[in-house]
Coordinates of C-alpha atoms in Angstrom, one line a residue:
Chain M
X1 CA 117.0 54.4 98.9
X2 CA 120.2 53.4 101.2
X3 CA 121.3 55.8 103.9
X4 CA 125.0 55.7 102.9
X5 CA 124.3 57.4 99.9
X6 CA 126.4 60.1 99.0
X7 CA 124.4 63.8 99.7
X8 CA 124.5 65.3 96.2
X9 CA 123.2 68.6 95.0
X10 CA 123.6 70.8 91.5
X11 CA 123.9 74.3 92.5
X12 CA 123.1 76.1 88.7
X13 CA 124.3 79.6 88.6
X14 CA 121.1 80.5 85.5
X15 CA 119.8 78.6 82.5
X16 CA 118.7 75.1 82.9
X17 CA 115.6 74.3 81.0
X18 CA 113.6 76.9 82.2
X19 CA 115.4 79.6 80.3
X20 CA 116.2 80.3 76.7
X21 CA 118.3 78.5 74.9
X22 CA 118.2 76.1 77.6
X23 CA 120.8 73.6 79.2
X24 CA 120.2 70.1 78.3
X25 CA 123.8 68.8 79.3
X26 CA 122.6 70.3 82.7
X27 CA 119.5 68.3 82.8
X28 CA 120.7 65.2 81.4
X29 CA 123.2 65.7 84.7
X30 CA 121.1 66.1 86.9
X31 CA 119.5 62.9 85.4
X32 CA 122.4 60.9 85.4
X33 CA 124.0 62.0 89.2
X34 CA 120.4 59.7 89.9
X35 CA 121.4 56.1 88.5
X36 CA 118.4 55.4 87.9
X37 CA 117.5 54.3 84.3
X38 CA 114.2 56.0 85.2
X39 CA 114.7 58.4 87.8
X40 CA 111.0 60.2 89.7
X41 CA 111.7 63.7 89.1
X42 CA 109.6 66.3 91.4
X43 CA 109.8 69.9 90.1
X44 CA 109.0 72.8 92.7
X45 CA 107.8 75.9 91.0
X46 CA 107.7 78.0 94.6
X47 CA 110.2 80.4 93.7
X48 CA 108.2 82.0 91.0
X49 CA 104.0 81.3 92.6
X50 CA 104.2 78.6 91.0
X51 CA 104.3 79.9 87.5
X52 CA 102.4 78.0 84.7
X53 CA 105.2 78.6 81.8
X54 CA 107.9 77.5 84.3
X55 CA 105.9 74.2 85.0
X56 CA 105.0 73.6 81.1
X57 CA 108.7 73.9 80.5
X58 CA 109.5 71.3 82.9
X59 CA 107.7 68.9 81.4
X60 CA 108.6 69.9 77.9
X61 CA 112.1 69.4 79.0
X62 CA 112.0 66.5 80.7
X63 CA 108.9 64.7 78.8
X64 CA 111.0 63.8 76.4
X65 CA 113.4 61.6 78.7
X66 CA 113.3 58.6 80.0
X67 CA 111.8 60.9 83.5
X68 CA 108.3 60.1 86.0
X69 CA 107.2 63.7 86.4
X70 CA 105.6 65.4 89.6
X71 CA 105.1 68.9 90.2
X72 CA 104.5 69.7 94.1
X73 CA 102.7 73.7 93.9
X74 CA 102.5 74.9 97.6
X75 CA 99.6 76.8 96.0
X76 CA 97.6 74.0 95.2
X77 CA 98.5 71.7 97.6
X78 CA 94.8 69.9 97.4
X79 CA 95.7 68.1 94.3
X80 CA 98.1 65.7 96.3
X81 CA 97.7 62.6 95.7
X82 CA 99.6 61.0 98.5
X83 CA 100.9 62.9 102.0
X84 CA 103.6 65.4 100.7
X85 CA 106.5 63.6 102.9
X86 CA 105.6 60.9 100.8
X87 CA 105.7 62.7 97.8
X88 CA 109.2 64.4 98.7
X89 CA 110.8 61.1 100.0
X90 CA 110.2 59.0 97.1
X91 CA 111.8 61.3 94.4
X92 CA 115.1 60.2 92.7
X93 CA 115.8 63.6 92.1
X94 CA 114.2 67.3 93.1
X95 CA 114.6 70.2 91.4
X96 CA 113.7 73.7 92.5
X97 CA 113.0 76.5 89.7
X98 CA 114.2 80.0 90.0
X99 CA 112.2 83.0 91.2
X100 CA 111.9 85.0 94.5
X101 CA 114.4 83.6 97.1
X102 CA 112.7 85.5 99.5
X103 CA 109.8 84.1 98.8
X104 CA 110.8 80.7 98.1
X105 CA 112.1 79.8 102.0
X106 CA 109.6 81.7 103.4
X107 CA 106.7 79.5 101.6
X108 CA 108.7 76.6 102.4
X109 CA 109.2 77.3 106.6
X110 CA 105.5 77.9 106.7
X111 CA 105.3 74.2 105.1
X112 CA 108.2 72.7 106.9
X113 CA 109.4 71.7 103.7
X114 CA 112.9 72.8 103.9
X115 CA 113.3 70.2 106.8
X116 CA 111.8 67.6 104.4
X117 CA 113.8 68.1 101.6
X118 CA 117.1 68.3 103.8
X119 CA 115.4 65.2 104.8
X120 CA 115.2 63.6 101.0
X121 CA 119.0 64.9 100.8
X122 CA 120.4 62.6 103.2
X123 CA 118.5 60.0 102.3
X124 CA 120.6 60.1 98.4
X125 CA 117.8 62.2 96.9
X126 CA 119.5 64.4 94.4
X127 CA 118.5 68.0 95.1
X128 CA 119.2 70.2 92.0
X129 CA 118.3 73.9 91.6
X130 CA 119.2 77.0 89.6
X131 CA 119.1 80.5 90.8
X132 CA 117.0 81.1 93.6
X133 CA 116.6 77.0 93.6
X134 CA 120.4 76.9 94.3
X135 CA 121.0 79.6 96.6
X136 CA 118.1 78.7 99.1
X137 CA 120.5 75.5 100.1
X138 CA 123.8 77.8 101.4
X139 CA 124.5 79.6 104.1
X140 CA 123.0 82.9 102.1
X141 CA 122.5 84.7 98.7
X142 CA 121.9 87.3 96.8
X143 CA 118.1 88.0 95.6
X144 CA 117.3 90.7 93.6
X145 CA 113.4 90.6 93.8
X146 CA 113.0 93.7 95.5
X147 CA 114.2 95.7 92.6
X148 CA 117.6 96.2 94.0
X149 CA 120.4 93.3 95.2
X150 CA 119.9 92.4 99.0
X151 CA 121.8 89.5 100.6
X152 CA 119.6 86.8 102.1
X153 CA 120.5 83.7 104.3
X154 CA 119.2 80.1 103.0
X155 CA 118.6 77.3 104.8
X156 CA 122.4 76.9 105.8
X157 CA 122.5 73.1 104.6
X158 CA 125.3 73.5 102.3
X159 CA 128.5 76.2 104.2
X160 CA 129.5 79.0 102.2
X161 CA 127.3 81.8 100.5
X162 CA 126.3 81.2 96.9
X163 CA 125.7 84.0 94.0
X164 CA 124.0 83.1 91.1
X165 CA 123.4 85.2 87.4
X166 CA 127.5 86.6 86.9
X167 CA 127.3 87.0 83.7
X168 CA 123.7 87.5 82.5
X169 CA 123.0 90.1 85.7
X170 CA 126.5 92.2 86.5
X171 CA 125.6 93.8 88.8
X172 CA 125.3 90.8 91.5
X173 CA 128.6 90.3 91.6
X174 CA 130.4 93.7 93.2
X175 CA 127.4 93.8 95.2
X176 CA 128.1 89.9 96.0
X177 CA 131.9 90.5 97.3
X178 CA 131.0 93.9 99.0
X179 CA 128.9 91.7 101.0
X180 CA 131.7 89.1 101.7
X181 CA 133.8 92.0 102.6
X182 CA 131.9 93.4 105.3
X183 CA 130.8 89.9 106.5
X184 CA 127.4 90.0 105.9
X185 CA 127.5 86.7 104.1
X186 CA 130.3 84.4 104.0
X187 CA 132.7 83.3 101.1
X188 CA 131.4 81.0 98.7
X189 CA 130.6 81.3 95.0
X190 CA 129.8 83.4 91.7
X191 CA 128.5 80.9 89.3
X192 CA 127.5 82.1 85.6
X193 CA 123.9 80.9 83.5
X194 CA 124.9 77.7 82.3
X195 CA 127.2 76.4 85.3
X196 CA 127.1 74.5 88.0
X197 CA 128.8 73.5 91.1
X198 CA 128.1 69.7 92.2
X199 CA 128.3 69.3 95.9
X200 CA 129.0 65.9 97.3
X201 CA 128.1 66.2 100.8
X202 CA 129.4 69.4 101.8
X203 CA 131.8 69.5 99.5
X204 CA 132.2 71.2 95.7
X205 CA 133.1 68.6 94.1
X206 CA 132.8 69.4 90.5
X207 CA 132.4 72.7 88.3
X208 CA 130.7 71.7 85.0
X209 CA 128.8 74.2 82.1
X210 CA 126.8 73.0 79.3
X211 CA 128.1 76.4 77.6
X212 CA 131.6 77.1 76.8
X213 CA 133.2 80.1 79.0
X214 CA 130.5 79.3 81.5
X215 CA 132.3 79.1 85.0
X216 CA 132.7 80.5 88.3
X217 CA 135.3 82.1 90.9
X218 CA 135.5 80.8 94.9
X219 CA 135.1 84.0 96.4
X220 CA 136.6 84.4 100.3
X221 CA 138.1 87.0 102.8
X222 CA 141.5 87.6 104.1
X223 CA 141.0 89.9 106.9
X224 CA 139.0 92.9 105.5
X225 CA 139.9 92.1 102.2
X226 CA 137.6 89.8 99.1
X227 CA 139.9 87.1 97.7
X228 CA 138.5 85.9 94.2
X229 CA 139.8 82.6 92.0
X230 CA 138.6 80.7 88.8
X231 CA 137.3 77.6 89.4
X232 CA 138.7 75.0 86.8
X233 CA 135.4 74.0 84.6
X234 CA 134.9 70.9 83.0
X235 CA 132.8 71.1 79.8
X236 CA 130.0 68.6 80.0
X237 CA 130.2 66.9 77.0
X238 CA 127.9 63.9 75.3
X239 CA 124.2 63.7 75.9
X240 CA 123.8 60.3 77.4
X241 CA 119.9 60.7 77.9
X242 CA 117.8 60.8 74.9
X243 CA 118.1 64.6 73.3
X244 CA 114.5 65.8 72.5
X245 CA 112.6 67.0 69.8
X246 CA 111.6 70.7 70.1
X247 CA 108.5 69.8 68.1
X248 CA 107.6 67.2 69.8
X249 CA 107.9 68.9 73.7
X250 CA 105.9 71.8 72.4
X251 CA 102.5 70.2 71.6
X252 CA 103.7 68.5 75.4
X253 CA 103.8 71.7 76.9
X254 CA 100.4 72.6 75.2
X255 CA 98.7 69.6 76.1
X256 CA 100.3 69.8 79.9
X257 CA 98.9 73.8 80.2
X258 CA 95.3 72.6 79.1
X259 CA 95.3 69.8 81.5
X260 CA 97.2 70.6 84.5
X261 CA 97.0 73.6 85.2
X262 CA 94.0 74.2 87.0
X263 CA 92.8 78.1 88.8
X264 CA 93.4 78.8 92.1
X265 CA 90.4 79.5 94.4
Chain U
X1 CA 85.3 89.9 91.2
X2 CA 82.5 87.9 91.8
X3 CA 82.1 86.9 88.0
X4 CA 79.3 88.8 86.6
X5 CA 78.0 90.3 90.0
X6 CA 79.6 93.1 90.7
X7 CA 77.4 94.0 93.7
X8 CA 80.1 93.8 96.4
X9 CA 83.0 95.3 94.5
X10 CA 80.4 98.5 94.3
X11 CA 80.0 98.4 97.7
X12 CA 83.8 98.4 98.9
X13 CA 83.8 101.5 96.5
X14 CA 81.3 103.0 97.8
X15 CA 82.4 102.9 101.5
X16 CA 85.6 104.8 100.2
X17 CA 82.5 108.2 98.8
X18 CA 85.3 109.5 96.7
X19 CA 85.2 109.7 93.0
X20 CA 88.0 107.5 91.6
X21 CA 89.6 105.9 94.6
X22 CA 93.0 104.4 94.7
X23 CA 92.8 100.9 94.8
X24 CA 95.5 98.4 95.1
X25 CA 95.3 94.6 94.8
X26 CA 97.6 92.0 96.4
X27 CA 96.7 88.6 94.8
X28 CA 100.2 86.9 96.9
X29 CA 97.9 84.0 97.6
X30 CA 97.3 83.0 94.2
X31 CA 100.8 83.0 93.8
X32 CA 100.2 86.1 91.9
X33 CA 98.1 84.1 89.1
X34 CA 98.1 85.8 85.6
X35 CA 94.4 85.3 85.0
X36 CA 93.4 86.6 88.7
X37 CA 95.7 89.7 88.4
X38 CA 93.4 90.2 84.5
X39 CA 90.3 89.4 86.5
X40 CA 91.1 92.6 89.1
X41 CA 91.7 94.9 86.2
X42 CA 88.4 93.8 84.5
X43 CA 86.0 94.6 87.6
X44 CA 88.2 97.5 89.3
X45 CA 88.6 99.2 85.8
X46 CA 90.6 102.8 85.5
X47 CA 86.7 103.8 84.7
X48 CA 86.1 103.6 88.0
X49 CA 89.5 103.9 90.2
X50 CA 92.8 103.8 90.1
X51 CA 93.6 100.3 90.0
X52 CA 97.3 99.0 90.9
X53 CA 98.6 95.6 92.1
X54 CA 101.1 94.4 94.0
X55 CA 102.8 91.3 93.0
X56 CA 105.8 89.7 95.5
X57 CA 107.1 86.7 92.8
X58 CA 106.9 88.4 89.4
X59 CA 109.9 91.2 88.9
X60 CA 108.4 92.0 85.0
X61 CA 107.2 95.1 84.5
X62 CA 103.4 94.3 83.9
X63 CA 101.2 97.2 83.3
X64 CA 100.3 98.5 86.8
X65 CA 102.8 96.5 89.0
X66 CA 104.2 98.8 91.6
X67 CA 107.7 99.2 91.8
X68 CA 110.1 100.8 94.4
X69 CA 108.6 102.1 97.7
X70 CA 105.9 99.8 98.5
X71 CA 105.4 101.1 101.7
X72 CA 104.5 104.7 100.4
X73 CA 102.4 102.8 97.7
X74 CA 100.3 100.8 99.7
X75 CA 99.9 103.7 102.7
X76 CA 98.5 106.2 99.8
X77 CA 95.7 104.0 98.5
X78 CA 92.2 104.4 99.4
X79 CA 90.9 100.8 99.3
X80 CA 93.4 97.5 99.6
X81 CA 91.8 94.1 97.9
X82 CA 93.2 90.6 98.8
X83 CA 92.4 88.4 96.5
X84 CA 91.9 84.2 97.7
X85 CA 94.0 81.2 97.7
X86 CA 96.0 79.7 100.2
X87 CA 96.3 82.0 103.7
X88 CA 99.2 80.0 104.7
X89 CA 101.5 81.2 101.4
X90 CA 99.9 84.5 102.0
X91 CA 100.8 85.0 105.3
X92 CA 104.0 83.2 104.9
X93 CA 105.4 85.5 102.0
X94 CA 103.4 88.8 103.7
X95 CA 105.9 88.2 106.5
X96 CA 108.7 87.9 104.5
X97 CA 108.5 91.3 102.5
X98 CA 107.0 92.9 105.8
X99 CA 103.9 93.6 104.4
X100 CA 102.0 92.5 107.6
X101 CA 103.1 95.5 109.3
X102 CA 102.2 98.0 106.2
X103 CA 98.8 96.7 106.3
X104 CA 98.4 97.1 110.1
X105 CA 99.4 100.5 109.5
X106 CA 97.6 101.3 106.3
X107 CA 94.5 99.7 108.6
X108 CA 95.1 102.5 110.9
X109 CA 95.8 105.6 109.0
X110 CA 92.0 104.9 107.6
X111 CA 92.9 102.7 104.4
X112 CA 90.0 100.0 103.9
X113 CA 91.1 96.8 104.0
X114 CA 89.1 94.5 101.8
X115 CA 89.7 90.8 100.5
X116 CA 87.8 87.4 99.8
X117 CA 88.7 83.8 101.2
X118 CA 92.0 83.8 102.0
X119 CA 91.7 87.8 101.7
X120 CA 89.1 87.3 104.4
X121 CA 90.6 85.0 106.9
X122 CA 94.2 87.1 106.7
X123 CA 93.0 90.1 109.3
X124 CA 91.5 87.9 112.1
X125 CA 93.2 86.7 115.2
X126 CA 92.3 82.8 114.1
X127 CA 91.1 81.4 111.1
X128 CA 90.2 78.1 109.6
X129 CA 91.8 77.3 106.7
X130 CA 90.9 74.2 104.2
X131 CA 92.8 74.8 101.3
X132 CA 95.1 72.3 101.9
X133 CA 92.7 69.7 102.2
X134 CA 91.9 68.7 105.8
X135 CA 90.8 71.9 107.7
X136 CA 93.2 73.6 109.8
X137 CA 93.8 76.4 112.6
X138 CA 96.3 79.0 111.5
X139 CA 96.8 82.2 113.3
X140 CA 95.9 85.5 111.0
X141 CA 97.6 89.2 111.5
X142 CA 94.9 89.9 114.4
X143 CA 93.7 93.0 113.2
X144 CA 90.3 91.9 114.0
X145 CA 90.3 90.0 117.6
X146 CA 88.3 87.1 116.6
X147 CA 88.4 83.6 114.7
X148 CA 87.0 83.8 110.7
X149 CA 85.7 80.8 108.5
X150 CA 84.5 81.2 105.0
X151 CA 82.5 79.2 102.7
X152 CA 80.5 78.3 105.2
X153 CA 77.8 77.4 103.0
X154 CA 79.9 76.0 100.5
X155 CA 82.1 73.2 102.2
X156 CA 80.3 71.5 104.8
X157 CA 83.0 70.3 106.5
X158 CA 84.3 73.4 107.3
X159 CA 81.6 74.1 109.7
X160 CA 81.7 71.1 111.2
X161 CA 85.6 71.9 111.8
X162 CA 84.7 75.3 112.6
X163 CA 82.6 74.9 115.7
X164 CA 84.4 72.0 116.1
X165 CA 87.5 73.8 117.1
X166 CA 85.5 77.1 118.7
X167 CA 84.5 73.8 121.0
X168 CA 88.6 73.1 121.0
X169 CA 89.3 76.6 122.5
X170 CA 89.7 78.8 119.2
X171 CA 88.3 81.9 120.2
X172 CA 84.8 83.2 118.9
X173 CA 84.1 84.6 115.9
X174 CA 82.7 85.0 112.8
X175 CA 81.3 82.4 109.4
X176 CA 80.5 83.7 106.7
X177 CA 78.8 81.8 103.1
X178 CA 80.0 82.2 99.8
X179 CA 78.7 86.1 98.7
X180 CA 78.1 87.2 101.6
X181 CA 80.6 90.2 103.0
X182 CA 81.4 91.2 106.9
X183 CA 81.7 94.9 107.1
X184 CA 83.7 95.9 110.3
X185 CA 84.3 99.8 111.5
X186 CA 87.3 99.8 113.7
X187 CA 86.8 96.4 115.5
X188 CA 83.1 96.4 115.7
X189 CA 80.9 94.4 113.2
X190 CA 79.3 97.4 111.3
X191 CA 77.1 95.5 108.8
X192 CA 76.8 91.9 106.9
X193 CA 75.8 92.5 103.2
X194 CA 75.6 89.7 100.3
X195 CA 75.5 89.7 96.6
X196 CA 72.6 87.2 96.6
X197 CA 69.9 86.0 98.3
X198 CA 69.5 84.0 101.3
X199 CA 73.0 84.1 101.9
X200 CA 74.3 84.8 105.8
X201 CA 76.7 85.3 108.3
X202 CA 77.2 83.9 111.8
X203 CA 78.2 84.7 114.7
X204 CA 80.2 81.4 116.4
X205 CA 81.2 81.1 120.4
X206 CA 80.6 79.3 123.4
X207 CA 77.4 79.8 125.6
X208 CA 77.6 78.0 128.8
X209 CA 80.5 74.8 127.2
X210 CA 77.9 75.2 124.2
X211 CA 78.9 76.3 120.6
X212 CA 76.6 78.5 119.9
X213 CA 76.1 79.5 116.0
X214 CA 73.4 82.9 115.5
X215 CA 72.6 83.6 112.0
X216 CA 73.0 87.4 111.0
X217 CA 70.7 88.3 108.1
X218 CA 72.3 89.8 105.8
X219 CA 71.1 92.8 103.4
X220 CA 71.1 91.9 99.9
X221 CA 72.7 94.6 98.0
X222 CA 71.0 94.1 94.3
X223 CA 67.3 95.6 93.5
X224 CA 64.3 93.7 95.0
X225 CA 62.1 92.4 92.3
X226 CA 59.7 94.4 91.7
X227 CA 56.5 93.5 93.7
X228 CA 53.4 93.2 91.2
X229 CA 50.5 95.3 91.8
X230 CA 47.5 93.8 92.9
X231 CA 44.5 94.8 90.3

């Protein structure tokens, strides 16, 4: 992969194919932002312990596209085939699953993996994430693991604060612009389940939704007061990758859980 | 949770001499694993205690999960079990949600701390840790002052790293083999006891630029067969 790549990340406010009914547009994105007519995909499972259901939907998603699968579980880091900077650097495309974002950098400082994936980013990598997965890449976000909304900073790679869940979890957002009010985080973005900002380098470049009247609002600060305005959305329309058959990606899931997923010690 | 034996588990208990203790589990470095979490309920069952866990990644309301002040939850229990997996995660998300400090304190105001592998490994000052392949130094919460390594009978190479790096400068300490269980009171080593035979501890340090390993019998906790009378 070329240096001079463009940086790219998908910043997914919720859905995605780890949630019902699922976001294939999204996926088939994420997919295509590779150009590659058979992009490696690594899924990381962090945010949620590694989960087993979020890790046999990953594969049922993607197993039925033209995709090379990995899963890297910080839990079971013995299964690695080759040395994880390896692993990380030779991925067309990365995509981080939703869970605690709390818990999601801190597993990932005690690995150094947030330097390795900010690593894969430069190199062209395609980084792609949905809630917790998208917020852990800005300046700081909202997590709600602890029962109540707390703001949190991310890694900082991408400037501007992101806020994930508007419409499927309400009560972010107030919480979200109080926090830009006071300064505790800094503008950024309310994005909804089913839409997703795509950063070119620093940059939001695009707003896209698999759903229609998925969006989001650029949220900022004009002295002690929250400023607030709609994106423009574009509607991601025709599936270029393969659609798949939910039949089909079930007995994959099945067969996937029997095999892969081995206990922890 | 040793499957089938549950001679340790009864001990913990025991060292608690109250009738249905409160006892909380914390399996963060499974990831909080389904089956392991199912696993705790089996052997610590409400017959016996009070069972609760503690999971940092899952926000579902499973049947025993501890919501809102987890601080007054885990100060109020009588006995704390961490289950295995990787200490670096552990450690890692403990630090994140504070829960290092709780435990230091629950450790002081008298709760027992208790845990396996990973669960061990957490409370010393140094540990060796091989779950990520290659064994490696990592530093614990330091409630006990000195280094830990488990399965010391079951992965040979992790007491050849072991002494290997009490050689290096990692402070003494203590081995112990698979069912086998280090009993501390305050800092001091109070007793080693094991679920089955002919398993032991081991006290590790230098002697004179020499690592020295001293086996520590350890008390098996099950019935001794019974010893046929001579006719």
């Amino acid at each position: 992969m070329s240096g001079s790549r463009t940086r790219t990340l998908l910043a997914l406010g919720g859905g995605g194919f780890s949630s019902q009914p699922g976001d294939p547009a999204l996926d088939d994105l994420v997919l295509d932002l590779t150009e590659q007519p058979e992009p490696r995909v690594l899924f990381l499972p962090t945010a949620s312990g590694d989960a087993g259901h979020q890790v046999a939907s990953f594969h049922s998603a993607f197993g039925g596209r033209p995709v090379r699968r990995e899963v890297l579980s910080l839990f079971r880091l013995r299964d690695l085939r080759v040395p994880l900077r390896e692993l990380v650097l030779s991925q067309d495309a990365i995509y981080v699953g939703g869970g605690s974002l709390r818990n999601l950098l801190a597993l990932w400082r005690e690995h150094d993996l947030h330097e390795l994936l900010r690593e894969a980013w430069e190199s062209g990598v395609v980084l792609a994430g949905l809630s917790a997965g998208a917020m852990c890449w800005f300046e700081g976000g909202v997590t709600m693991s602890g029962g109540r909304a707390e703001a949190v900073p991310g890694i900082g790679m991408i400037p501007g604060s992101l806020s994930v869940h508007r419409d499927s979890e309400p009560e972010r957002l107030p919480f979200y612009l109080d926090q830009v009010a006071v300064g505790a985080l800094p503008g950024g973005w309310a994005v909804d389940d089913g839409a997703a900002l795509l950063v070119r380098d620093l940059t939001v470049a695009r707003v896209v939704a698999s759903r229609p009247g998925a969006g989001a609002e650029r949220v900022g600060r004009d002295g002690t007061r929250v400023t607030s305005a709609k994106e423009q959305v574009e509607l991601l329309a025709g599936v270029t990758h393969a659609p798949s058959d939910p039949a089909v990606d079930e007995l994959r899931a099945l067969r996937e859980l029997r095999r892969g997923l081995s206990a922890p010690r | 949770m040793e499957a089938g034996n549950p001679l340790l588990d009864a001990y913990v208990l025991g060292l608690v001499g109250k009738e249905r203790p409160r006892v909380c589990f914390i399996p963060t470095a499974s990831g909080d694993a389904d089956h392991y979490i199912v696993r705790f309920y089996r052997a610590f069952s409400a017959a016996s205690c009070e069972p609760s866990h503690v999971s940092l990644f899952r926000r579902d309301r499973g049947a025993g999960q501890v919501e809102g002040d987890l601080e007054a939850h885990l100060l109020s229990q009588d006995l704390i079990y961490v289950g295995g997996g990787s200490v670096i995660s552990l450690l890692g998300a403990w630090r994140a949600h504070g829960i290092d400090e709780i435990l230091r304190r629950a450790w002081m105001s008298g709760v027992i701390l208790c845990g396996l592998s990973a669960g061990s490994l957490c409370w010393f000052a140094e540990a060796v840790t091989a779950f990520h392949g290659r064994p490696q130094r990592v530093d614990g919460l330091g409630l006990l002052p000195w280094s830990n390594c488990v399965h010391y009978d079951g992965e040979p190479e992790r007491r050849v790293e072991y002494r290997r790096f009490v050689g290096d400068g990692m402070r003494g300490g203590y081995a112990a083999d698979d069912c086998a269980a280090l009993h501390f009171a305050g800092q001091e080593l109070k007793a080693v006891v094991s679920s089955r035979r002919d398993r032991r501890a081991y006290r590790v340090e230098v002697h004179e630029d020499e690592v020295v390993e001293t086996p520590l019998e350890a008390r098996y906790l099950g019935l001794d067969e019974p010893v046929l009378a001579a006719a």
